[in-house]
XYZ file of C-alpha atoms in Angstrom:
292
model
C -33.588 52.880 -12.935
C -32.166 53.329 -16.503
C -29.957 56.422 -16.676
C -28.632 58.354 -19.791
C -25.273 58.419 -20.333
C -25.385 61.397 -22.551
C -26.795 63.409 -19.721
C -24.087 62.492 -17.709
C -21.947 63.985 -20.075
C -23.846 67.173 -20.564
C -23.832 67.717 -16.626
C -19.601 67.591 -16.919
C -19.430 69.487 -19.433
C -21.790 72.153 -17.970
C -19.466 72.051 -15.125
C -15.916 71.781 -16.627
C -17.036 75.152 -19.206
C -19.335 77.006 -16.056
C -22.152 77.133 -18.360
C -24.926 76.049 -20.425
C -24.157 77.673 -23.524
C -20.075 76.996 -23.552
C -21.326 73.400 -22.683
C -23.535 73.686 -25.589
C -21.048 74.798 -27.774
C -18.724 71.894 -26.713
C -21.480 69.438 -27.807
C -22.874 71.111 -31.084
C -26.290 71.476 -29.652
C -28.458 74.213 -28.490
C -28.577 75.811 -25.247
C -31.864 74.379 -24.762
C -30.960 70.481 -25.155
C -28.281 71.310 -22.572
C -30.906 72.694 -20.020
C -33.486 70.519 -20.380
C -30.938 67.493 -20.173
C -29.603 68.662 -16.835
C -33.428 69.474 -15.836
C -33.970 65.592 -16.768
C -31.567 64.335 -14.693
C -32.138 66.847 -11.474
C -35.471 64.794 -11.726
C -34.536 61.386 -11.939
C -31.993 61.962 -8.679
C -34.133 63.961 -6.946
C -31.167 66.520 -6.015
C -30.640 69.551 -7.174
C -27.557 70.021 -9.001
C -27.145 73.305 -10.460
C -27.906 76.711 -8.326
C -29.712 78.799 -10.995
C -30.935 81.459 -7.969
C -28.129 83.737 -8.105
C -26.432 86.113 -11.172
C -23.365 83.485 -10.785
C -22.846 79.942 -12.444
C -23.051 77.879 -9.259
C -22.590 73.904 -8.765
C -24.513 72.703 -5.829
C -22.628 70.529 -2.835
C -24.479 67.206 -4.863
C -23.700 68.545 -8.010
C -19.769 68.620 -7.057
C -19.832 65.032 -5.412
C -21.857 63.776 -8.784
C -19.200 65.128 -11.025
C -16.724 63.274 -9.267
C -18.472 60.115 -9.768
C -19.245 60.705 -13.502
C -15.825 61.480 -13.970
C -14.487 58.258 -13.579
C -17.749 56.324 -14.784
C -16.749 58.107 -18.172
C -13.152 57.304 -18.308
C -14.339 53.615 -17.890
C -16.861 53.951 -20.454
C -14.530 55.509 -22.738
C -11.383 52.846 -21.935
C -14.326 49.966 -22.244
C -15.238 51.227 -25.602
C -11.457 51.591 -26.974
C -11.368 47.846 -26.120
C -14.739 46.841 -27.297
C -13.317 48.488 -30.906
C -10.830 45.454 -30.400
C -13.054 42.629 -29.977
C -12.567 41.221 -33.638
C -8.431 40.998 -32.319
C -7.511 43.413 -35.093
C -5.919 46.761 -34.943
C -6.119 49.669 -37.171
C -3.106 51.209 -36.127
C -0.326 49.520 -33.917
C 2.020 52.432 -32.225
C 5.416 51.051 -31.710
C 7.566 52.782 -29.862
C 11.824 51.750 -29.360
C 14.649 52.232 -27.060
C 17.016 54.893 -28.568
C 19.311 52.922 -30.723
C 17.026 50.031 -31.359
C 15.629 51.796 -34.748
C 17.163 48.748 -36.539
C 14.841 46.273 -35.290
C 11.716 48.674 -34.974
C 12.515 49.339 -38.862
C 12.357 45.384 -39.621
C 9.493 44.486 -37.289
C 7.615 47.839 -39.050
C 8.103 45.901 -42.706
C 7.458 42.655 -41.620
C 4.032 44.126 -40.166
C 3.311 46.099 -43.312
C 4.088 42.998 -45.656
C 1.572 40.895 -44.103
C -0.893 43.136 -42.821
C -1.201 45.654 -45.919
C -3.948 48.227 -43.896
C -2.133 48.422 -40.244
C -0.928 51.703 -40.010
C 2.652 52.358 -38.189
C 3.242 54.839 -36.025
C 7.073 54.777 -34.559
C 8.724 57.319 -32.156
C 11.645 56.692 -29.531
C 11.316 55.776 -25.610
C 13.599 56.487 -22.793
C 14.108 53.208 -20.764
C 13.144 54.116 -17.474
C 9.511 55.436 -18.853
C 8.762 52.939 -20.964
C 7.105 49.666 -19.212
C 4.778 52.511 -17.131
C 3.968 54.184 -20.746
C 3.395 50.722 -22.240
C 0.832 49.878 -19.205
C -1.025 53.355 -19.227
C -1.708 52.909 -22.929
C 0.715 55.409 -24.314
C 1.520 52.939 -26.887
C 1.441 49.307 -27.749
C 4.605 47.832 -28.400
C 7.722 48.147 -27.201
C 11.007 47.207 -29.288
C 13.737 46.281 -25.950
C 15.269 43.839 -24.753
C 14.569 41.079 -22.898
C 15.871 42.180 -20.280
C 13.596 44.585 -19.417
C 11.245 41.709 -18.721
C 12.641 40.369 -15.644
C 10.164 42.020 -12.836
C 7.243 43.050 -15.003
C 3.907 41.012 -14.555
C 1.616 40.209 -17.435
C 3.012 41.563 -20.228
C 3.925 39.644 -23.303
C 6.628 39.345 -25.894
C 8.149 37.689 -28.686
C 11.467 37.943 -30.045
C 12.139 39.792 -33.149
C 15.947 39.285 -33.380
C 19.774 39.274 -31.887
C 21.670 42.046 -31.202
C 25.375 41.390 -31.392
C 27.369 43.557 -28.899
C 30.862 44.724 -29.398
C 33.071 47.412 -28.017
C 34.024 50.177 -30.437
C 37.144 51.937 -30.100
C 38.921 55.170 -31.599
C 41.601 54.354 -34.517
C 44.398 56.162 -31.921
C 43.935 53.629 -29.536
C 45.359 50.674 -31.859
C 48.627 50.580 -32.731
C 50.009 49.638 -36.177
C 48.978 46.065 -35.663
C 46.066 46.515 -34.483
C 46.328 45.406 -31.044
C 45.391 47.621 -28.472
C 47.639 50.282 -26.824
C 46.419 49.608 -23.329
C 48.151 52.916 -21.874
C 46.434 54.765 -24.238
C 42.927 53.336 -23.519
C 43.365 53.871 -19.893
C 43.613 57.530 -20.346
C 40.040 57.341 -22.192
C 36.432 57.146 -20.917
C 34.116 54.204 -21.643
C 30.585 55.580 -22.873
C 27.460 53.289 -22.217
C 23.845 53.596 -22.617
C 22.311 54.867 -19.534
C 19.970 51.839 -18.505
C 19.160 50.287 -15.127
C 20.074 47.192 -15.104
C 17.409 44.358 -14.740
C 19.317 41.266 -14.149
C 22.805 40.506 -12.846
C 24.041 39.412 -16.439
C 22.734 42.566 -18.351
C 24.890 43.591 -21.077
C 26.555 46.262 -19.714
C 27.828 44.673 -16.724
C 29.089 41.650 -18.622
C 31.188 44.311 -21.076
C 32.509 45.473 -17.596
C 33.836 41.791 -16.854
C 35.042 41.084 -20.499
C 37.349 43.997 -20.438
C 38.659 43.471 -16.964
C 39.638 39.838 -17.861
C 41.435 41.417 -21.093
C 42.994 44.181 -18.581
C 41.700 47.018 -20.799
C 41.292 49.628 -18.215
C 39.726 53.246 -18.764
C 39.478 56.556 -16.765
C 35.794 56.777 -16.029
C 32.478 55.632 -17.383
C 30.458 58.148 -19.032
C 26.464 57.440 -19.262
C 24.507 58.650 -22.457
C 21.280 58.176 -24.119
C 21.901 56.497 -27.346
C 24.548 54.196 -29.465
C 24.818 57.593 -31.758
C 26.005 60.091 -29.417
C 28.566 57.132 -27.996
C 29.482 57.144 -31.720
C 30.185 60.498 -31.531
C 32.139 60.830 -28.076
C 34.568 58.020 -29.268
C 34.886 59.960 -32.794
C 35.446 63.320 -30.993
C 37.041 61.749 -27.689
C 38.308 58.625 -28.815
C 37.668 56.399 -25.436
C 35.569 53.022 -25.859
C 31.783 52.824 -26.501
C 29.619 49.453 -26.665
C 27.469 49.112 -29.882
C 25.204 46.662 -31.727
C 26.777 45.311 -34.843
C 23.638 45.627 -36.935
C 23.647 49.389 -36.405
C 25.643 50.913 -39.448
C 28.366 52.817 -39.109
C 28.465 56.022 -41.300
C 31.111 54.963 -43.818
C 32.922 58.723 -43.299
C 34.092 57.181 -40.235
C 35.160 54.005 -41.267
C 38.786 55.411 -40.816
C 38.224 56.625 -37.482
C 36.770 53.383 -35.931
C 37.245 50.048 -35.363
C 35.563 47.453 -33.474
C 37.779 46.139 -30.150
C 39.854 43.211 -31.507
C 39.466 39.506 -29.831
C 36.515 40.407 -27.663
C 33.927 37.522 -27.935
C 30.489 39.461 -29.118
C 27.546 39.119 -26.643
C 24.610 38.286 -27.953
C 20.933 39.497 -26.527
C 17.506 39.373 -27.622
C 15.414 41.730 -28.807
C 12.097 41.791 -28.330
C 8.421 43.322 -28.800
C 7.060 43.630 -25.536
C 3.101 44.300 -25.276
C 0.054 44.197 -23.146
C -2.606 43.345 -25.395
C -2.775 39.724 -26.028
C -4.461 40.195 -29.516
C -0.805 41.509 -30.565
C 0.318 38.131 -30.205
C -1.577 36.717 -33.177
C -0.365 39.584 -35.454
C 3.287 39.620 -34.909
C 2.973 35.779 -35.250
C 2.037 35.837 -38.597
C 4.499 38.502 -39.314
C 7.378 36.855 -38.028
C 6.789 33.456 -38.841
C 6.118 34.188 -42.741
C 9.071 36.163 -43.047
Protein backbone atom coordinates (compact mmCIF):
# COMPACT_ATOMS: atom_id res chain seq x y z
CA UNK A 1 0.00 0.00 0.00
CA UNK A 2 1.16 3.46 -1.28
CA UNK A 3 1.15 6.00 1.55
CA UNK A 4 1.34 9.89 1.39
CA UNK A 5 4.05 11.43 2.75
CA UNK A 6 2.39 14.74 3.07
CA UNK A 7 -0.14 13.20 5.37
CA UNK A 8 2.43 12.02 7.43
CA UNK A 9 3.47 15.35 7.88
CA UNK A 10 0.11 16.86 8.54
CA UNK A 11 -0.50 14.13 11.36
CA UNK A 12 3.01 15.65 13.19
CA UNK A 13 2.24 18.68 12.82
CA UNK A 14 -1.34 18.25 14.18
CA UNK A 15 0.38 16.75 17.06
CA UNK A 16 3.52 18.91 17.70
CA UNK A 17 0.84 22.38 17.54
CA UNK A 18 -2.34 20.23 19.50
CA UNK A 19 -4.51 21.17 16.73
CA UNK A 20 -5.96 21.27 13.41
CA UNK A 21 -6.05 24.80 12.81
CA UNK A 22 -2.35 25.77 14.40
CA UNK A 23 -1.33 22.72 12.18
CA UNK A 24 -3.06 24.41 9.42
CA UNK A 25 -1.53 27.51 9.94
CA UNK A 26 1.96 25.85 10.02
CA UNK A 27 1.26 24.46 6.50
CA UNK A 28 -0.59 27.45 4.74
CA UNK A 29 -3.68 25.45 4.18
CA UNK A 30 -7.12 25.35 5.48
CA UNK A 31 -8.40 23.68 8.43
CA UNK A 32 -10.26 21.47 6.25
CA UNK A 33 -7.22 19.92 4.12
CA UNK A 34 -5.74 19.25 7.57
CA UNK A 35 -8.86 17.19 8.71
CA UNK A 36 -9.65 15.45 5.91
CA UNK A 37 -5.84 14.45 5.48
CA UNK A 38 -5.70 12.94 8.95
CA UNK A 39 -9.34 11.38 8.18
CA UNK A 40 -7.44 9.80 5.00
CA UNK A 41 -4.92 8.29 6.74
CA UNK A 42 -7.10 7.00 10.00
CA UNK A 43 -8.58 4.99 6.96
CA UNK A 44 -5.81 3.59 5.25
CA UNK A 45 -4.35 2.21 8.91
CA UNK A 46 -7.38 1.27 10.14
CA UNK A 47 -6.55 2.92 13.73
CA UNK A 48 -7.80 5.64 15.07
CA UNK A 49 -5.45 8.30 15.72
CA UNK A 50 -6.92 11.36 16.97
CA UNK A 51 -9.69 11.34 19.98
CA UNK A 52 -12.16 13.96 18.65
CA UNK A 53 -14.94 12.69 21.55
CA UNK A 54 -13.99 14.94 24.21
CA UNK A 55 -13.77 19.16 24.53
CA UNK A 56 -9.79 18.41 24.72
CA UNK A 57 -7.17 17.92 21.81
CA UNK A 58 -6.38 14.26 22.48
CA UNK A 59 -3.72 11.85 20.64
CA UNK A 60 -4.80 8.31 20.83
CA UNK A 61 -2.24 5.41 22.34
CA UNK A 62 -1.64 4.56 18.16
CA UNK A 63 -1.55 7.97 17.36
CA UNK A 64 1.51 8.55 19.95
CA UNK A 65 3.43 5.29 18.81
CA UNK A 66 2.79 6.55 14.93
CA UNK A 67 4.32 9.88 15.63
CA UNK A 68 7.27 8.31 16.85
CA UNK A 69 7.74 6.40 13.79
CA UNK A 70 7.06 9.35 11.40
CA UNK A 71 9.40 11.24 13.26
CA UNK A 72 12.34 9.61 12.24
CA UNK A 73 10.93 8.42 8.71
CA UNK A 74 10.95 12.34 8.13
CA UNK A 75 14.34 13.16 9.34
CA UNK A 76 15.50 10.44 6.81
CA UNK A 77 13.47 11.79 4.15
CA UNK A 78 14.62 15.15 4.79
CA UNK A 79 18.65 14.09 5.25
CA UNK A 80 17.98 11.80 1.88
CA UNK A 81 16.77 14.79 0.07
CA UNK A 82 19.72 17.27 1.28
CA UNK A 83 21.91 14.58 -0.37
CA UNK A 84 19.87 13.85 -3.38
CA UNK A 85 20.33 18.00 -3.97
CA UNK A 86 24.07 16.75 -4.24
CA UNK A 87 23.90 14.16 -6.76
CA UNK A 88 25.39 16.37 -9.68
CA UNK A 89 28.76 16.56 -6.94
CA UNK A 90 28.31 20.32 -6.79
CA UNK A 91 27.63 22.56 -3.90
CA UNK A 92 25.94 25.81 -3.67
CA UNK A 93 27.39 26.82 -0.60
CA UNK A 94 30.46 25.08 1.15
CA UNK A 95 30.52 26.13 5.12
CA UNK A 96 34.03 26.07 6.30
CA UNK A 97 34.61 26.29 9.56
CA UNK A 98 38.62 26.71 11.36
CA UNK A 99 40.44 26.11 14.49
CA UNK A 100 40.91 29.49 16.30
CA UNK A 101 44.08 30.81 14.89
CA UNK A 102 43.98 28.98 11.63
CA UNK A 103 42.08 32.12 9.86
CA UNK A 104 45.24 32.32 7.66
CA UNK A 105 44.71 29.25 5.83
CA UNK A 106 40.76 29.32 5.92
CA UNK A 107 41.32 32.94 4.26
CA UNK A 108 43.56 31.31 1.33
CA UNK A 109 41.59 28.09 0.86
CA UNK A 110 38.25 30.68 0.83
CA UNK A 111 40.06 32.60 -2.40
CA UNK A 112 41.35 29.77 -3.98
CA UNK A 113 37.61 28.35 -3.87
CA UNK A 114 36.12 31.63 -5.03
CA UNK A 115 38.74 31.99 -7.98
CA UNK A 116 37.82 28.83 -9.50
CA UNK A 117 34.42 28.27 -8.57
CA UNK A 118 32.94 31.94 -9.17
CA UNK A 119 29.06 30.91 -7.71
CA UNK A 120 30.13 28.78 -4.39
CA UNK A 121 29.17 30.79 -1.68
CA UNK A 122 31.53 30.89 1.63
CA UNK A 123 30.39 30.77 4.77
CA UNK A 124 33.41 30.84 7.55
CA UNK A 125 33.07 30.92 11.40
CA UNK A 126 35.60 29.49 14.12
CA UNK A 127 35.56 25.85 15.88
CA UNK A 128 36.77 24.81 19.21
CA UNK A 129 38.94 21.61 18.78
CA UNK A 130 37.38 19.25 20.93
CA UNK A 131 33.78 19.87 19.06
CA UNK A 132 34.80 19.89 15.86
CA UNK A 133 35.24 16.21 14.19
CA UNK A 134 31.53 15.41 16.06
CA UNK A 135 30.18 18.86 14.38
CA UNK A 136 31.86 17.93 11.08
CA UNK A 137 30.04 14.30 11.23
CA UNK A 138 26.51 15.62 12.38
CA UNK A 139 26.51 18.01 9.44
CA UNK A 140 27.11 21.23 11.25
CA UNK A 141 29.41 22.13 8.55
CA UNK A 142 31.53 20.77 5.79
CA UNK A 143 35.00 21.49 6.06
CA UNK A 144 37.24 21.74 8.54
CA UNK A 145 40.60 23.90 8.28
CA UNK A 146 43.09 21.69 11.18
CA UNK A 147 45.66 19.93 11.23
CA UNK A 148 46.57 16.76 10.40
CA UNK A 149 46.77 15.76 13.36
CA UNK A 150 43.46 15.68 14.22
CA UNK A 151 43.19 12.81 11.78
CA UNK A 152 44.87 10.15 13.61
CA UNK A 153 41.68 8.08 15.15
CA UNK A 154 38.89 9.38 12.95
CA UNK A 155 37.35 6.84 10.37
CA UNK A 156 36.19 7.88 6.94
CA UNK A 157 36.74 11.23 6.68
CA UNK A 158 38.84 12.85 4.04
CA UNK A 159 41.40 15.56 3.56
CA UNK A 160 43.81 17.29 1.56
CA UNK A 161 46.45 19.55 2.49
CA UNK A 162 46.15 23.18 1.97
CA UNK A 163 49.54 24.31 3.40
CA UNK A 164 52.52 24.38 6.22
CA UNK A 165 52.38 25.98 9.25
CA UNK A 166 55.77 26.97 10.56
CA UNK A 167 55.92 26.87 14.41
CA UNK A 168 58.10 29.02 16.52
CA UNK A 169 58.21 30.14 20.09
CA UNK A 170 57.55 33.84 20.69
CA UNK A 171 59.02 35.55 23.49
CA UNK A 172 58.68 39.05 25.36
CA UNK A 173 61.55 41.72 24.35
CA UNK A 174 62.55 41.61 28.45
CA UNK A 175 63.47 38.23 28.21
CA UNK A 176 66.53 38.86 25.68
CA UNK A 177 69.29 40.54 26.69
CA UNK A 178 71.22 43.13 24.63
CA UNK A 179 72.44 40.44 22.31
CA UNK A 180 69.73 38.83 21.88
CA UNK A 181 70.33 35.66 23.52
CA UNK A 182 68.08 34.58 26.01
CA UNK A 183 68.21 35.50 29.75
CA UNK A 184 67.35 32.04 30.95
CA UNK A 185 66.70 33.28 34.70
CA UNK A 186 64.42 35.57 33.47
CA UNK A 187 62.36 33.10 31.34
CA UNK A 188 62.12 30.74 34.16
CA UNK A 189 60.22 33.17 36.19
CA UNK A 190 57.59 33.34 33.15
CA UNK A 191 54.69 31.08 32.06
CA UNK A 192 54.59 29.28 28.70
CA UNK A 193 51.03 29.85 27.00
CA UNK A 194 49.80 27.08 24.50
CA UNK A 195 46.73 26.39 22.65
CA UNK A 196 44.51 24.21 24.60
CA UNK A 197 44.30 21.00 22.28
CA UNK A 198 44.30 17.29 23.09
CA UNK A 199 46.84 15.87 21.70
CA UNK A 200 46.32 13.17 18.92
CA UNK A 201 49.62 11.64 18.38
CA UNK A 202 52.78 11.34 20.47
CA UNK A 203 54.70 13.91 18.16
CA UNK A 204 51.94 16.69 18.19
CA UNK A 205 53.30 20.06 18.15
CA UNK A 206 52.98 21.00 21.43
CA UNK A 207 54.70 18.24 22.99
CA UNK A 208 57.63 18.45 20.61
CA UNK A 209 57.97 22.48 21.69
CA UNK A 210 58.08 20.86 25.23
CA UNK A 211 61.25 18.70 24.15
CA UNK A 212 62.92 21.51 22.02
CA UNK A 213 63.08 23.80 24.94
CA UNK A 214 64.17 21.26 27.47
CA UNK A 215 67.16 20.27 25.21
CA UNK A 216 67.93 24.21 25.00
CA UNK A 217 67.38 24.29 29.01
CA UNK A 218 64.85 27.14 28.67
CA UNK A 219 62.80 26.45 31.66
CA UNK A 220 59.46 28.35 32.71
CA UNK A 221 57.17 28.54 35.83
CA UNK A 222 54.01 26.90 34.61
CA UNK A 223 52.11 26.25 31.43
CA UNK A 224 49.13 28.25 30.90
CA UNK A 225 46.34 26.75 28.36
CA UNK A 226 44.30 29.25 26.10
CA UNK A 227 42.09 29.23 23.18
CA UNK A 228 43.83 31.00 20.44
CA UNK A 229 47.47 32.23 19.03
CA UNK A 230 45.88 35.95 19.75
CA UNK A 231 45.20 35.89 23.31
CA UNK A 232 48.89 34.00 23.70
CA UNK A 233 49.91 37.18 21.81
CA UNK A 234 48.50 39.10 24.28
CA UNK A 235 49.62 37.24 27.63
CA UNK A 236 53.32 37.41 26.39
CA UNK A 237 52.71 41.29 25.48
CA UNK A 238 51.06 41.93 28.91
CA UNK A 239 53.01 39.03 30.84
CA UNK A 240 55.95 38.59 28.88
CA UNK A 241 56.47 34.56 29.37
CA UNK A 242 56.78 32.36 26.04
CA UNK A 243 53.89 31.53 23.65
CA UNK A 244 54.12 29.11 20.46
CA UNK A 245 52.84 30.71 17.17
CA UNK A 246 52.58 30.06 13.42
CA UNK A 247 54.88 32.23 11.42
CA UNK A 248 52.32 33.01 8.74
CA UNK A 249 50.09 34.66 11.33
CA UNK A 250 51.05 38.49 11.31
CA UNK A 251 52.11 40.15 14.00
CA UNK A 252 50.49 43.63 14.59
CA UNK A 253 53.44 45.85 13.67
CA UNK A 254 52.66 48.09 17.14
CA UNK A 255 54.27 45.26 18.73
CA UNK A 256 57.07 44.66 16.70
CA UNK A 257 59.14 46.25 19.62
CA UNK A 258 57.72 44.16 22.17
CA UNK A 259 58.32 40.72 20.50
CA UNK A 260 60.61 38.61 19.09
CA UNK A 261 60.62 35.18 17.90
CA UNK A 262 62.92 32.61 20.31
CA UNK A 263 66.41 32.72 18.72
CA UNK A 264 68.14 29.28 17.37
CA UNK A 265 65.06 27.14 17.82
CA UNK A 266 64.67 24.94 14.65
CA UNK A 267 60.86 25.80 13.36
CA UNK A 268 58.49 22.76 13.27
CA UNK A 269 56.70 22.37 10.50
CA UNK A 270 52.91 20.74 10.31
CA UNK A 271 50.30 20.41 7.85
CA UNK A 272 47.33 21.95 7.48
CA UNK A 273 44.58 20.54 6.18
CA UNK A 274 40.75 20.56 4.99
CA UNK A 275 39.22 17.77 6.56
CA UNK A 276 35.61 16.66 5.17
CA UNK A 277 33.04 13.97 4.95
CA UNK A 278 31.56 14.38 1.71
CA UNK A 279 33.59 12.83 -0.94
CA UNK A 280 32.22 15.24 -3.69
CA UNK A 281 34.49 17.95 -1.76
CA UNK A 282 37.34 16.18 -3.00
CA UNK A 283 36.87 17.09 -6.66
CA UNK A 284 36.35 20.81 -5.78
CA UNK A 285 39.24 21.59 -3.62
CA UNK A 286 41.25 19.64 -6.28
CA UNK A 287 40.72 21.96 -8.82
CA UNK A 288 41.21 24.76 -6.47
CA UNK A 289 44.40 23.80 -5.22
CA UNK A 290 45.97 22.37 -8.06
CA UNK A 291 45.30 25.57 -10.41
CA UNK A 292 46.56 27.84 -7.97
Amino acid sequence: MKYNLLSFKYFVDVVETQGFTPAAKRNFVSQTAISNSIKNLEKQLNVKLIDRSTSHFKVTFAGEKLYHYVIQILNNYYEFNAQVSQLDNSYHTLRIHYLRGFNYWAINLAKLLKAHHTSLALQLDTENFSESITKLDQGDYDILVSFSTALSKIKNIHSQKIGTANFSILVNQNCLNELGEVKKEETKKQPLFLQKWTATEDNDVQTKILQILAKMKIDYSDIIYLNSFDGALSNVLLNQGMAIYPKELAIPGINDQNIRYLPNLPLLQYDVVAIYKDPAITRILSQSITAK
